[in-house]
Coordinates of C-alpha atoms in Angstrom, one line a residue:
X199 CA 2.4 -15.2 13.1
X200 CA 1.9 -12.8 10.2
X201 CA 3.8 -9.6 10.4
X202 CA 3.9 -6.6 8.1
X203 CA 6.3 -3.8 8.8
X204 CA 6.2 -0.6 6.8
X205 CA 9.1 1.7 6.4
X206 CA 10.2 4.7 4.3
X207 CA 7.9 7.4 5.5
X208 CA 9.4 10.8 6.2
X209 CA 9.1 14.5 5.5
X210 CA 9.4 15.5 1.9
X211 CA 8.6 18.6 -0.2
X212 CA 5.8 18.8 -2.6
X213 CA 6.9 17.4 -6.0
X214 CA 9.3 15.0 -4.4
X215 CA 9.3 11.2 -4.7
X216 CA 9.3 8.6 -2.0
X217 CA 9.3 4.8 -1.8
X218 CA 7.6 3.0 0.9
X219 CA 8.4 -0.6 1.7
X220 CA 6.4 -3.3 3.6
X221 CA 8.5 -6.3 4.7
X222 CA 6.4 -9.3 5.6
X223 CA 6.9 -12.6 7.4
X224 CA 5.0 -15.5 8.9
X225 CA 2.9 -16.3 5.8
X226 CA 3.1 -17.4 2.2
X227 CA 3.5 -14.0 0.7
X228 CA 2.8 -15.0 -2.9
X229 CA -0.7 -16.3 -2.0
X230 CA -1.8 -12.9 -0.7
X231 CA -3.0 -9.8 -2.5
X232 CA -1.2 -6.8 -1.1
X233 CA -2.6 -3.4 -0.6
X234 CA -1.7 0.1 0.5
X235 CA -4.1 2.3 2.4
X236 CA -3.6 5.7 4.0
X237 CA -5.3 7.7 6.7
X238 CA -4.9 11.5 7.1
X239 CA -5.8 13.3 10.4
X240 CA -9.5 13.6 10.7
X241 CA -10.3 11.4 7.7
X242 CA -11.2 7.8 7.2
X243 CA -8.7 5.3 6.0
X244 CA -8.8 5.1 2.2
X245 CA -7.6 2.7 -0.4
X246 CA -4.4 3.7 -2.3
X247 CA -3.3 0.7 -4.4
X248 CA -3.3 -3.1 -4.6
X249 CA -1.2 -5.6 -6.4
X250 CA -2.2 -9.2 -7.3
X251 CA -0.5 -12.3 -6.2
X252 CA 2.1 -12.4 -9.0
X253 CA 2.2 -8.7 -9.5
X254 CA 0.6 -8.9 -13.0
X255 CA -2.4 -6.8 -12.0
X256 CA -2.5 -3.5 -10.1
X257 CA -5.3 -1.2 -9.1
X258 CA -5.1 2.4 -8.0
X259 CA -7.3 5.1 -6.4
X260 CA -8.1 7.8 -8.9
X261 CA -6.3 10.3 -6.7
X262 CA -2.9 8.6 -7.1
X263 CA -3.2 7.1 -10.6
X264 CA -0.3 8.0 -12.7
X265 CA 1.8 9.2 -9.8
X266 CA 2.0 6.1 -7.6
X267 CA 3.2 2.6 -8.5
X268 CA 2.7 -0.5 -6.4
X269 CA 4.9 -3.5 -7.0
X270 CA 6.1 -6.6 -5.1
X271 CA 9.1 -8.8 -4.9
X272 CA 7.9 -12.3 -3.9
X273 CA 11.4 -13.5 -3.4
X274 CA 11.9 -10.8 -0.7
X275 CA 8.3 -11.0 0.7
X276 CA 8.1 -7.3 0.3
X277 CA 5.6 -4.9 -1.3
X278 CA 6.5 -1.4 -2.3
X279 CA 4.8 1.9 -3.1
X280 CA 6.7 4.3 -5.3
X281 CA 5.2 7.7 -4.9
X282 CA 6.1 10.5 -7.3
X283 CA 5.0 14.1 -7.6
X284 CA 3.8 14.1 -4.0
X285 CA 1.2 16.6 -3.0
X286 CA 0.2 18.0 0.3
X287 CA -3.0 15.9 0.1
X288 CA -0.8 12.8 0.1
X289 CA 0.3 13.4 3.7
X290 CA -1.0 10.6 5.8
X291 CA -0.1 7.4 7.7
X292 CA 0.4 4.7 5.1
X293 CA -0.5 1.1 5.9
X294 CA 0.2 -2.0 4.0
X295 CA -2.2 -4.9 4.3
X296 CA -2.6 -8.5 3.1
X297 CA -5.6 -10.2 1.8
X298 CA -6.3 -13.9 1.1
X299 CA -9.4 -12.9 -0.8
X300 CA -9.6 -14.4 -4.3
X301 CA -12.0 -11.8 -5.7
X302 CA -9.7 -9.2 -7.3
X303 CA -12.6 -6.9 -7.9
X304 CA -13.0 -6.3 -4.1
X305 CA -9.4 -5.3 -3.5
X306 CA -10.4 -1.7 -2.8
X307 CA -12.3 -2.7 0.3
X308 CA -10.4 -2.6 3.6
X309 CA -12.6 -5.3 5.0
X310 CA -11.1 -8.0 2.8
X311 CA -7.7 -7.4 4.2
X312 CA -7.0 -9.6 7.2
X313 CA -3.6 -8.4 8.4
X314 CA -2.2 -4.9 8.6
X315 CA 1.1 -3.2 9.4
X316 CA 1.5 -0.5 12.0
X317 CA 1.9 2.3 9.4
X318 CA 4.5 4.7 8.3
X319 CA 4.0 8.5 8.4
X320 CA 4.5 10.6 5.3
X321 CA 4.6 14.4 5.6
X322 CA 4.6 16.7 2.6
X323 CA 5.5 20.3 2.9
X324 CA 4.3 22.8 0.3

């Protein structure tokens, strides 16, 4: 059974940094593209970042480009999201997700991700 468990969310101040983790089990981690999505109250879930199977390719939403970094450790079956210069607009529940899709160009789409974690809450005070 595939499991994805996010952690690291908490209350931070604007301008702070935070690292989210997503520990996985029950599947061959290195065969899956991993993504981070987020959902703020009253808004639809949106793509944040994705990392390819070996970590050599990444893709970011324009709103986080240059501030967030996604990376993975295939030996630990874990994907991370390093978030710097946090802004109030970054406050949301953050979800990690796994995709067996081979088409890298579709990694922004939530529908290509088959398995999701339960989410971790990030609060940003200004």
